XYZ file of C-alpha atoms in Angstrom:
652
model
C 6.011 -22.651 -8.563
C 6.471 -18.950 -7.952
C 5.460 -17.660 -4.470
C 2.059 -16.450 -5.701
C 1.370 -19.775 -7.443
C 2.283 -21.717 -4.287
C -0.065 -19.508 -2.267
C -2.924 -20.107 -4.739
C -2.231 -23.858 -5.037
C -2.511 -24.248 -1.257
C -6.162 -23.174 -1.629
C -6.870 -25.515 -4.551
C -9.598 -27.335 -2.575
C -11.831 -24.243 -2.341
C -15.020 -24.273 -4.416
C -14.848 -20.501 -5.043
C -11.388 -18.978 -5.301
C -10.518 -15.355 -6.111
C -6.886 -14.644 -7.063
C -5.921 -10.932 -6.855
C -2.430 -10.659 -8.237
C -0.583 -8.144 -10.468
C -0.015 -8.596 -14.197
C 3.028 -10.824 -14.877
C 2.818 -12.655 -11.542
C 1.914 -15.996 -13.164
C -1.885 -16.242 -12.752
C -2.320 -18.309 -15.945
C 0.137 -20.952 -14.767
C -1.391 -20.918 -11.255
C -4.759 -21.700 -12.832
C -3.241 -24.649 -14.723
C -1.920 -26.187 -11.487
C -5.274 -25.707 -9.699
C -7.394 -26.883 -12.659
C -5.369 -30.094 -13.088
C -5.826 -30.889 -9.394
C -9.583 -30.251 -9.621
C -9.873 -32.484 -12.715
C -7.823 -35.418 -11.439
C -8.091 -35.238 -7.633
C -11.400 -33.450 -6.973
C -13.516 -35.355 -9.527
C -14.631 -32.373 -11.599
C -15.599 -33.350 -15.141
C -14.075 -30.484 -17.160
C -12.410 -27.077 -16.939
C -13.622 -24.083 -18.962
C -11.227 -21.122 -19.116
C -12.919 -17.834 -20.034
C -10.836 -14.850 -21.264
C -11.946 -11.331 -22.341
C -10.376 -11.372 -25.799
C -9.035 -13.918 -28.276
C -5.375 -12.831 -27.969
C -5.312 -13.755 -24.257
C -6.293 -17.341 -25.114
C -2.617 -17.925 -26.015
C -1.766 -17.651 -22.289
C -3.507 -21.015 -21.817
C -1.804 -22.952 -24.626
C -0.182 -26.340 -23.876
C 2.456 -26.271 -21.122
C 4.829 -29.216 -20.412
C 4.556 -28.777 -16.633
C 6.121 -32.199 -15.889
C 9.386 -30.849 -17.326
C 9.496 -28.492 -14.325
C 8.533 -31.124 -11.736
C 4.710 -30.991 -11.687
C 2.810 -34.295 -11.860
C 0.825 -33.555 -15.055
C 1.039 -31.497 -18.242
C -1.482 -28.852 -19.280
C -3.025 -29.841 -22.612
C -5.707 -28.113 -24.680
C -6.692 -29.915 -27.884
C -6.548 -27.367 -30.755
C -10.269 -27.699 -31.570
C -11.157 -26.739 -27.981
C -9.173 -23.506 -27.937
C -12.022 -21.479 -29.403
C -9.933 -18.295 -29.239
C -8.044 -19.674 -32.253
C -11.137 -20.934 -34.082
C -12.411 -19.078 -37.164
C -15.983 -17.864 -37.436
C -18.427 -16.039 -35.204
C -19.485 -16.608 -31.617
C -22.635 -18.312 -32.956
C -20.673 -21.282 -34.314
C -18.419 -21.358 -31.266
C -21.419 -21.583 -28.935
C -22.337 -24.930 -30.524
C -18.707 -26.006 -30.065
C -19.105 -25.344 -26.319
C -22.082 -27.764 -26.268
C -20.060 -30.362 -28.201
C -17.239 -30.007 -25.664
C -19.628 -30.451 -22.710
C -20.849 -33.704 -24.283
C -17.284 -34.961 -24.898
C -14.821 -36.681 -22.549
C -12.106 -34.065 -23.206
C -10.965 -32.016 -20.243
C -10.165 -28.369 -21.118
C -11.863 -25.676 -23.199
C -10.678 -22.067 -23.683
C -13.097 -19.424 -24.999
C -13.855 -15.701 -24.768
C -16.186 -14.065 -22.248
C -18.605 -13.384 -25.154
C -18.725 -17.020 -26.332
C -19.303 -18.191 -22.758
C -22.108 -15.650 -22.175
C -23.916 -16.737 -25.353
C -23.484 -20.420 -24.420
C -25.034 -19.860 -20.962
C -27.865 -17.872 -22.578
C -28.551 -20.725 -25.010
C -28.070 -23.810 -22.821
C -28.669 -22.544 -19.253
C -26.451 -22.936 -16.170
C -27.311 -26.538 -15.284
C -25.406 -28.063 -18.251
C -22.182 -26.760 -16.627
C -22.716 -28.688 -13.356
C -19.648 -30.366 -11.788
C -17.223 -28.340 -13.866
C -14.605 -25.687 -13.156
C -15.239 -22.242 -14.631
C -12.084 -20.103 -14.561
C -12.652 -16.415 -15.373
C -9.536 -14.481 -16.371
C -9.440 -10.649 -16.049
C -12.306 -10.879 -13.558
C -12.660 -7.088 -13.284
C -14.733 -7.277 -16.505
C -17.498 -8.638 -14.279
C -19.764 -6.313 -12.267
C -22.966 -6.417 -10.213
C -24.611 -4.022 -12.671
C -27.812 -5.566 -14.140
C -26.410 -4.699 -17.587
C -23.334 -6.910 -17.033
C -24.342 -10.278 -18.516
C -21.273 -12.176 -17.311
C -21.843 -10.899 -13.767
C -25.508 -11.964 -13.971
C -24.563 -15.477 -15.114
C -21.957 -15.857 -12.376
C -24.633 -14.901 -9.851
C -26.788 -17.731 -11.282
C -23.914 -20.232 -11.023
C -23.224 -19.256 -7.404
C -26.936 -19.505 -6.532
C -27.130 -23.025 -8.062
C -23.867 -23.966 -6.285
C -22.920 -26.859 -8.581
C -19.715 -25.527 -10.204
C -16.298 -24.512 -8.949
C -15.138 -21.004 -9.887
C -11.606 -19.613 -10.020
C -11.618 -15.851 -10.667
C -8.351 -14.069 -11.539
C -7.607 -10.370 -11.812
C -4.746 -7.890 -11.590
C -7.095 -5.108 -10.417
C -10.178 -5.822 -8.380
C -11.687 -2.381 -8.961
C -13.428 -0.870 -11.946
C -13.242 2.556 -13.585
C -16.979 3.020 -13.066
C -16.586 2.252 -9.316
C -19.215 -0.529 -9.647
C -18.689 -3.484 -7.297
C -17.404 -6.625 -9.052
C -19.462 -9.015 -6.890
C -22.312 -8.500 -4.445
C -21.155 -8.673 -0.799
C -23.139 -11.923 -0.289
C -21.478 -13.619 -3.291
C -18.040 -12.209 -2.510
C -18.214 -13.660 1.026
C -18.353 -17.154 -0.529
C -14.962 -16.725 -2.208
C -11.683 -17.611 -0.553
C -9.229 -14.892 -1.600
C -5.551 -15.213 -2.466
C -3.907 -11.775 -2.504
C -0.423 -11.180 -3.867
C 0.618 -7.531 -3.917
C 2.683 -5.498 -6.364
C 5.077 -4.847 -3.471
C 5.603 -8.576 -2.898
C 6.045 -9.092 -6.617
C 8.732 -6.391 -6.982
C 10.406 -7.629 -3.784
C 10.612 -11.115 -5.245
C 12.024 -10.032 -8.602
C 15.656 -10.646 -9.406
C 16.180 -7.533 -11.551
C 13.272 -5.033 -11.490
C 13.148 -3.237 -8.138
C 11.604 0.184 -8.818
C 8.401 1.304 -10.504
C 7.738 5.040 -10.935
C 4.256 6.459 -11.579
C 3.772 10.020 -12.804
C 1.723 12.421 -14.877
C 2.963 15.207 -17.128
C 0.905 18.112 -18.483
C 1.319 19.620 -21.936
C -0.304 22.433 -23.907
C -0.834 22.476 -27.672
C -0.254 19.189 -29.508
C 1.087 16.244 -27.473
C 3.429 15.275 -30.310
C 5.354 18.530 -29.712
C 5.995 17.614 -26.059
C 6.543 13.886 -26.399
C 10.336 14.338 -26.532
C 10.240 15.750 -22.983
C 8.925 12.482 -21.536
C 10.366 9.826 -23.832
C 13.903 8.440 -23.672
C 14.723 6.622 -26.955
C 17.183 4.418 -25.009
C 14.253 2.931 -23.005
C 12.106 0.135 -24.425
C 8.736 1.934 -24.573
C 5.076 1.238 -25.341
C 3.278 4.415 -26.417
C -0.525 4.306 -26.233
C -1.888 7.168 -28.331
C -5.372 8.579 -27.570
C -8.597 7.203 -29.007
C -9.794 9.310 -31.953
C -12.780 10.487 -29.861
C -10.570 11.671 -26.979
C -9.887 15.338 -26.321
C -6.137 14.794 -26.786
C -6.523 13.251 -30.252
C -5.815 15.316 -33.378
C -8.430 13.067 -35.133
C -5.738 11.830 -37.534
C -4.082 8.825 -35.883
C -1.831 8.022 -38.862
C -0.416 11.550 -38.826
C 0.076 11.324 -35.051
C 2.253 8.220 -35.480
C 4.220 9.963 -38.239
C 4.713 12.971 -35.933
C 6.075 10.688 -33.176
C 8.463 9.027 -35.647
C 9.658 12.477 -36.795
C 10.210 13.541 -33.183
C 12.375 10.463 -32.596
C 14.616 10.900 -35.627
C 14.980 10.329 -39.367
C 12.938 7.578 -41.021
C 15.106 4.946 -42.736
C 12.436 2.688 -44.228
C 10.601 -0.488 -43.178
C 12.125 -3.819 -42.156
C 10.826 -6.216 -44.857
C 10.730 -9.235 -42.494
C 8.832 -7.699 -39.556
C 7.187 -4.562 -40.926
C 8.881 -2.507 -38.155
C 9.613 1.169 -38.948
C 13.343 1.996 -38.830
C 14.234 5.432 -37.431
C 17.742 6.876 -37.002
C 18.159 9.029 -33.857
C 20.281 12.182 -33.735
C 22.962 10.076 -31.981
C 23.040 7.662 -34.923
C 21.191 4.710 -33.291
C 18.633 2.820 -35.347
C 15.328 2.366 -33.519
C 13.045 -0.520 -34.490
C 9.468 0.722 -34.033
C 6.346 -1.449 -34.233
C 3.296 0.488 -35.472
C 0.055 -1.200 -34.311
C -2.056 1.867 -35.150
C -2.172 1.539 -38.951
C -5.479 -0.177 -39.876
C -4.141 -1.684 -43.121
C -4.520 -5.434 -42.324
C -1.545 -6.469 -44.460
C 0.742 -4.118 -42.484
C -0.701 -4.502 -38.988
C -1.042 -8.303 -39.130
C 2.625 -8.629 -40.179
C 3.778 -6.372 -37.322
C 1.493 -8.149 -34.839
C 2.761 -11.575 -35.931
C 6.374 -10.372 -35.642
C 5.734 -9.231 -32.049
C 4.352 -12.696 -31.203
C 7.409 -14.514 -32.619
C 8.388 -16.780 -29.699
C 11.923 -17.135 -31.090
C 12.474 -13.402 -30.370
C 10.943 -13.395 -26.862
C 14.337 -13.111 -25.155
C 15.898 -10.750 -27.705
C 16.113 -7.331 -26.021
C 17.080 -5.570 -29.262
C 14.318 -7.034 -31.432
C 12.052 -3.980 -30.992
C 12.673 -0.618 -29.260
C 9.291 1.105 -29.286
C 5.720 -0.074 -29.829
C 3.047 2.470 -30.771
C -0.504 1.252 -30.147
C -4.056 2.537 -29.899
C -6.409 -0.225 -28.708
C -3.868 -3.041 -28.577
C -0.890 -4.057 -26.365
C -2.779 -3.912 -23.068
C -4.312 -6.931 -21.328
C -2.276 -10.089 -21.729
C 0.327 -8.482 -24.000
C 3.728 -9.826 -22.995
C 6.943 -7.907 -23.782
C 9.329 -8.460 -20.866
C 11.794 -5.766 -22.013
C 9.312 -2.876 -21.757
C 10.738 -0.234 -19.382
C 8.350 2.676 -20.000
C 4.578 2.643 -20.553
C 3.704 6.092 -21.928
C -0.029 6.781 -22.180
C -1.312 9.900 -23.905
C -4.668 11.141 -22.662
C -6.517 9.946 -19.595
C -8.012 6.438 -19.673
C -11.431 6.415 -18.025
C -10.889 2.925 -16.661
C -8.537 2.480 -13.701
C -8.301 -1.204 -14.574
C -7.050 -0.262 -18.045
C -4.315 1.838 -16.439
C -3.314 -1.072 -14.183
C -3.170 -3.320 -17.257
C -1.060 -0.795 -19.187
C 1.331 -0.452 -16.235
C 1.491 -4.231 -16.138
C 3.141 -4.187 -19.568
C 6.210 -2.583 -17.946
C 6.378 -4.720 -14.786
C 7.876 -7.907 -16.229
C 11.219 -8.888 -14.702
C 14.103 -9.029 -17.180
C 17.940 -9.036 -17.012
C 19.423 -5.521 -16.857
C 16.017 -3.930 -16.209
C 16.188 -2.435 -12.694
C 13.608 0.350 -13.109
C 10.334 0.757 -14.976
C 7.984 3.713 -15.239
C 4.472 4.699 -16.259
C 3.812 8.225 -17.534
C 0.396 9.706 -18.276
C 0.706 12.659 -20.667
C -2.376 14.857 -20.202
C -3.577 18.062 -21.873
C -3.715 21.069 -19.560
C -7.140 22.674 -19.201
C -7.322 25.690 -21.500
C -9.636 28.669 -20.887
C -10.277 29.051 -24.612
C -11.709 25.526 -24.849
C -15.413 24.919 -24.535
C -14.599 21.573 -22.947
C -12.893 23.058 -19.885
C -15.106 20.978 -17.544
C -14.137 17.808 -19.397
C -10.468 18.820 -19.135
C -10.798 19.367 -15.381
C -12.479 15.963 -15.045
C -9.641 14.269 -16.941
C -7.100 15.953 -14.672
C -8.933 14.764 -11.562
C -9.208 11.222 -12.935
C -5.492 11.131 -13.725
C -4.644 12.177 -10.163
C -7.085 9.576 -8.790
C -5.382 6.884 -10.874
C -1.963 7.990 -9.662
C -3.089 7.956 -6.007
C -4.608 4.528 -6.418
C -1.497 3.096 -8.087
C 0.636 4.434 -5.222
C -1.693 2.543 -2.905
C -1.518 -0.639 -4.982
C 2.307 -0.470 -4.958
C 2.606 0.110 -1.192
C 3.444 -2.649 1.297
C 0.588 -4.253 3.193
C -0.579 -2.525 6.387
C -1.766 -4.224 9.556
C -3.179 -1.580 11.915
C -3.623 -2.450 15.604
C -5.250 -0.488 18.442
C -2.577 0.555 20.961
C -3.078 -1.194 24.294
C -0.826 -2.289 27.206
C -1.111 -5.982 26.265
C 0.632 -5.412 22.901
C 4.207 -6.553 22.422
C 6.808 -7.107 19.680
C 5.996 -9.679 16.981
C 8.721 -12.017 15.676
C 10.047 -11.057 12.234
C 9.227 -7.330 12.593
C 11.911 -4.641 12.877
C 10.788 -1.749 15.126
C 13.670 0.572 14.228
C 16.298 2.083 16.476
C 15.733 1.132 20.122
C 13.311 -1.690 19.231
C 9.754 -2.050 20.531
C 8.715 0.580 23.097
C 5.651 -0.405 25.221
C 5.042 3.283 26.065
C 4.713 4.410 22.424
C 2.745 3.599 19.282
C 5.194 1.345 17.427
C 5.838 0.880 13.711
C 7.159 -2.555 12.810
C 8.278 -3.653 9.351
C 8.858 -7.175 8.041
C 11.190 -6.936 5.041
C 10.529 -10.531 4.007
C 6.745 -10.264 3.740
C 6.749 -6.518 2.907
C 4.283 -5.866 5.723
C 3.888 -2.964 8.155
C 2.438 -3.378 11.610
C 1.344 -0.006 13.011
C -0.162 0.701 16.434
C -2.701 3.554 16.541
C -4.292 4.962 19.683
C -8.096 5.012 19.586
C -8.343 2.752 16.509
C -11.541 0.683 16.306
C -10.742 -2.996 15.631
C -13.037 -4.918 13.243
C -15.181 -7.501 15.096
C -16.936 -9.608 12.460
C -15.108 -12.024 10.159
C -16.266 -10.023 7.119
C -14.996 -6.692 8.523
C -11.644 -8.351 9.345
C -11.463 -9.717 5.782
C -12.166 -6.263 4.310
C -9.464 -4.640 6.498
C -6.936 -7.317 5.530
C -7.732 -7.715 1.827
C -10.044 -5.073 0.397
C -8.779 -1.671 1.539
C -7.522 -0.850 -1.962
C -11.017 -1.401 -3.370
C -12.455 0.961 -0.739
C -9.740 3.543 -1.511
C -10.455 3.157 -5.259
C -14.079 4.156 -4.629
C -12.926 7.081 -2.421
C -10.425 8.600 -4.886
C -12.901 8.149 -7.760
C -15.604 10.064 -5.883
C -15.762 13.360 -7.790
C -16.831 15.577 -4.904
C -14.146 14.087 -2.662
C -11.232 14.684 -5.019
C -12.459 18.141 -6.113
C -12.717 19.395 -2.564
C -9.589 17.579 -1.386
C -7.488 19.281 -4.045
C -9.046 22.685 -4.555
C -11.246 23.778 -1.636
C -9.205 26.110 0.622
C -11.949 26.034 3.275
C -11.989 22.236 3.494
C -11.961 20.618 6.930
C -10.197 17.247 6.219
C -12.623 15.313 8.443
C -15.383 16.162 5.960
C -13.606 13.806 3.578
C -12.020 11.308 5.956
C -15.100 10.884 8.154
C -18.167 12.000 6.146
C -17.326 11.052 2.547
C -15.394 7.881 3.388
C -18.069 7.009 5.967
C -20.781 7.263 3.280
C -18.759 5.103 0.846
C -18.362 2.390 3.517
C -22.084 2.480 4.420
C -23.121 2.213 0.750
C -20.576 -0.506 -0.006
C -21.006 -2.660 3.108
C -24.582 -2.101 4.381
C -24.569 -5.516 6.073
C -21.848 -4.442 8.558
C -22.957 -2.941 11.872
C -22.056 0.671 12.684
C -18.953 -0.216 14.710
C -17.525 -2.444 11.969
C -18.282 0.227 9.344
C -16.307 2.688 11.470
C -13.441 0.162 11.813
C -13.248 -0.272 8.015
C -13.407 3.514 7.519
C -10.553 4.121 9.966
C -8.370 1.392 8.433
C -8.941 2.707 4.877
C -8.159 6.320 5.829
C -5.075 5.208 7.777
C -3.847 3.268 4.723
C -4.211 6.154 2.258
C -2.833 8.781 4.648
C 0.190 6.707 5.651
C 1.068 6.260 1.965
C 0.721 9.994 1.321
C 2.718 10.967 4.430
C 5.466 8.467 3.575
C 5.738 10.041 0.113
C 5.852 13.544 1.577
C 8.434 12.735 4.299
C 10.713 10.387 2.316
C 13.845 12.206 1.129
C 16.188 11.538 -1.759
C 18.808 10.213 0.659
C 17.180 6.756 0.898
C 17.496 4.049 -1.733
C 14.234 3.348 -3.615
C 13.818 0.093 -1.666
C 13.951 1.800 1.734
C 12.487 5.262 0.999
C 8.910 4.217 1.725
C 9.807 2.420 4.969
C 11.906 5.423 6.078
C 9.028 7.793 5.234
C 6.519 5.830 7.347
C 8.951 5.717 10.298
C 9.787 9.435 10.062
C 6.112 10.393 10.012
C 5.371 8.198 13.064
C 8.378 9.621 14.943
C 7.647 13.272 14.153
C 4.114 13.346 15.515
C 3.473 13.724 19.226
C 1.048 10.794 19.337
C -0.118 8.436 16.587
C -3.871 8.465 17.124
C -6.893 8.113 14.868
C -7.962 11.770 15.357
C -4.610 12.897 13.979
C -4.929 10.545 10.976
C -8.490 11.764 10.287
C -7.255 15.382 10.314
C -4.915 14.818 7.332
C -6.218 15.757 3.878
C -5.434 12.652 1.741
C -5.010 14.870 -1.344
C -2.615 17.504 0.004
C 0.529 15.817 -1.325
C -1.121 15.292 -4.722
C -1.925 19.019 -4.828
C 1.679 19.876 -4.034
C 2.855 17.723 -6.992
C 0.123 19.145 -9.229
C 1.119 22.722 -8.444
C 4.677 21.943 -9.586
C 3.695 20.154 -12.800
C 0.936 22.442 -14.095
C 1.233 26.058 -15.202
C 0.005 28.521 -12.582
C -2.650 29.982 -14.867
C -4.121 26.518 -15.645
C -4.070 25.563 -11.977
C -5.923 28.780 -11.065
C -8.499 28.068 -13.716
C -9.138 24.562 -12.360
C -9.523 25.987 -8.848
C -12.055 28.543 -10.104
C -14.045 25.861 -11.950
C -14.262 23.774 -8.764
C -15.007 26.779 -6.497
C -17.949 27.723 -8.694
C -19.582 24.371 -7.942
C -19.247 24.385 -4.132
C -22.449 23.108 -2.581
C -24.102 23.858 0.742
C -24.647 21.175 3.360
C -27.064 18.358 2.410
C -29.526 16.736 4.825
C -27.606 13.442 4.604
C -24.311 15.177 5.454
C -25.974 17.038 8.349
C -27.268 13.744 9.759
C -23.800 12.194 9.557
C -22.310 15.288 11.245
C -24.923 14.935 14.000
C -23.947 11.276 14.474
C -20.303 12.328 14.756
C -21.358 15.053 17.229
C -23.039 12.393 19.381
C -19.831 10.338 19.395
C -17.939 13.533 20.304
C -20.333 14.029 23.269
C -19.843 10.428 24.444
C -16.057 10.898 24.403
C -15.867 14.438 25.878
C -19.057 14.857 27.890
C -20.325 17.863 25.871
C -21.707 18.673 22.440
C -19.468 20.381 19.817
C -19.422 24.180 20.038
C -20.264 26.425 17.073
C -17.645 28.936 18.327
C -14.835 26.401 18.792
C -11.368 27.219 17.412
C -11.275 23.660 16.000
C -12.728 23.696 12.455
C -14.036 20.113 12.613
C -15.802 20.716 15.955
C -17.463 23.817 14.420
C -18.514 21.761 11.378
C -20.165 19.112 13.582
C -21.978 21.869 15.496
C -23.175 23.336 12.160
C -24.582 19.906 11.229
C -26.538 19.741 14.493
C -27.796 23.358 14.034
C -28.859 22.562 10.429
C -31.014 19.634 11.627
C -32.509 21.720 14.481
C -33.484 24.436 11.922
C -34.981 21.819 9.602
C -37.013 20.321 12.439
C -38.266 23.766 13.513
C -39.240 24.676 9.924
C -41.073 21.355 9.530
C -42.954 21.994 12.800
C -44.012 25.449 11.518
C -45.258 23.778 8.356
């Protein structure tokens, strides 16, 4: 087993198991190991594997696991892999009932088939069975999400085992995947991107970036594409702003930009294009709707005999395909044109490039986005797309970072075995930064940090900070002000906005635990941003992040939570944005945001007053409206706002 699979298999006895692990880390195989144990050693009757689309069903085909030393093989009888069955979900729903009444062990079907089956037969017919949900981020607590509703019913009845698997436990709509009460019942196995890249033999570096263009994207595609790299190009949906509304012509334009068309390979249907250097590129076009063409190309890409042939295909051009579950280990560059509204979709697209393969040391994801243009009516939409692209980039940087363990600084602390504390070792008089290269984990001491007390708050700080940060960077007001408001006091974001997100997300936590989660989440995002800002080109990619964290910690007088709260989490993103966008477009975005600046709300004033009370407890006085410190003035304004409101209410 791979490290992630071992980690998951150790928890095989849990009734509810959530596996958060990147694309290509081996979740499908991990599920096979766990399911076989549940069927043969935990007395469950059957296992039902539920996938979002038919193509992903192939990930759960027969596997001769005994060949590799496991005690049983994974077998799915052909008639019970409903992803391969012809016909509609209606017929497949009856097949689910037939399976439940049989003595066979494993069924694979789509999310849709499973939803209809639960609708038709109820939850009780699934008692004493394992339900494994792949790509679990498709679930949400929204009342409109049928799969989420059914899972809530299963958990309430408490008669099934559930294994949930996902590469991204956050959604583009910022909806929670599970309710806090249901989520608390799951035992979580987390395997990070950082651990995955660390454990790879070949691939060691993943670059994330965005690139702005004006005019037609096809004219600028040559600036971001390297024909020598194996690339998947995702062109925009025909309804997207970046689309020319003629997808066939867009593909032709890309082919023309790459070189001179030489014809079509009769065996595979791949387009053959000769570059200016004389190389022949083999290009798979998955955009053409003609079934005879697309089915041939799609079948050629699935040819298992060519799986290890690096030169079989050079570039794949897709529109809605080649995302979740699509496996091409040689892909070095995922180029996406136009913003994707779903962060999970971006994680899935990036996952296409993160397979380990011989000779592949570096992979990259590029988002090619249209610059906002004053002449467009849709300037607001363009600004929104820009903000969403930056949010996705910030979140992916977070997902790729090593794991943080933040500790309050106190005299009882000491060095922990396995952690390197840099030159001079652990210093009891300072806030120390320790790094464990084997586990890819940072241990950072911060003065004044609030430690989580409850088990749930500890779990959130250890496992769910990325989900909290996803909600923060997707919050429109937060990112707008963080990037473009010159009068911003950073604490308005780090304390007020993040504080509100934590309160809304975890209402069951007490105030102190909510503050602990807030501080840990802000520390995580700001350490990543500071590491990126401080890291220089002198370090190797593997050590640049570690060096950046250490340099930041060394350069500040004292590593305390007030300092961390006073950092704008978006300042480094703005610095990159200002280099990659034309000055005139940047100015226009700033003006669009400035025009929407709002005055203080009652809710914000109340939160400022709460912070002012904490300030008084710590310093023995209330914040002053004339203070030189901008955040102290802001707290005083919040108190004054509430006093005025109270006086006006008293006057009637």
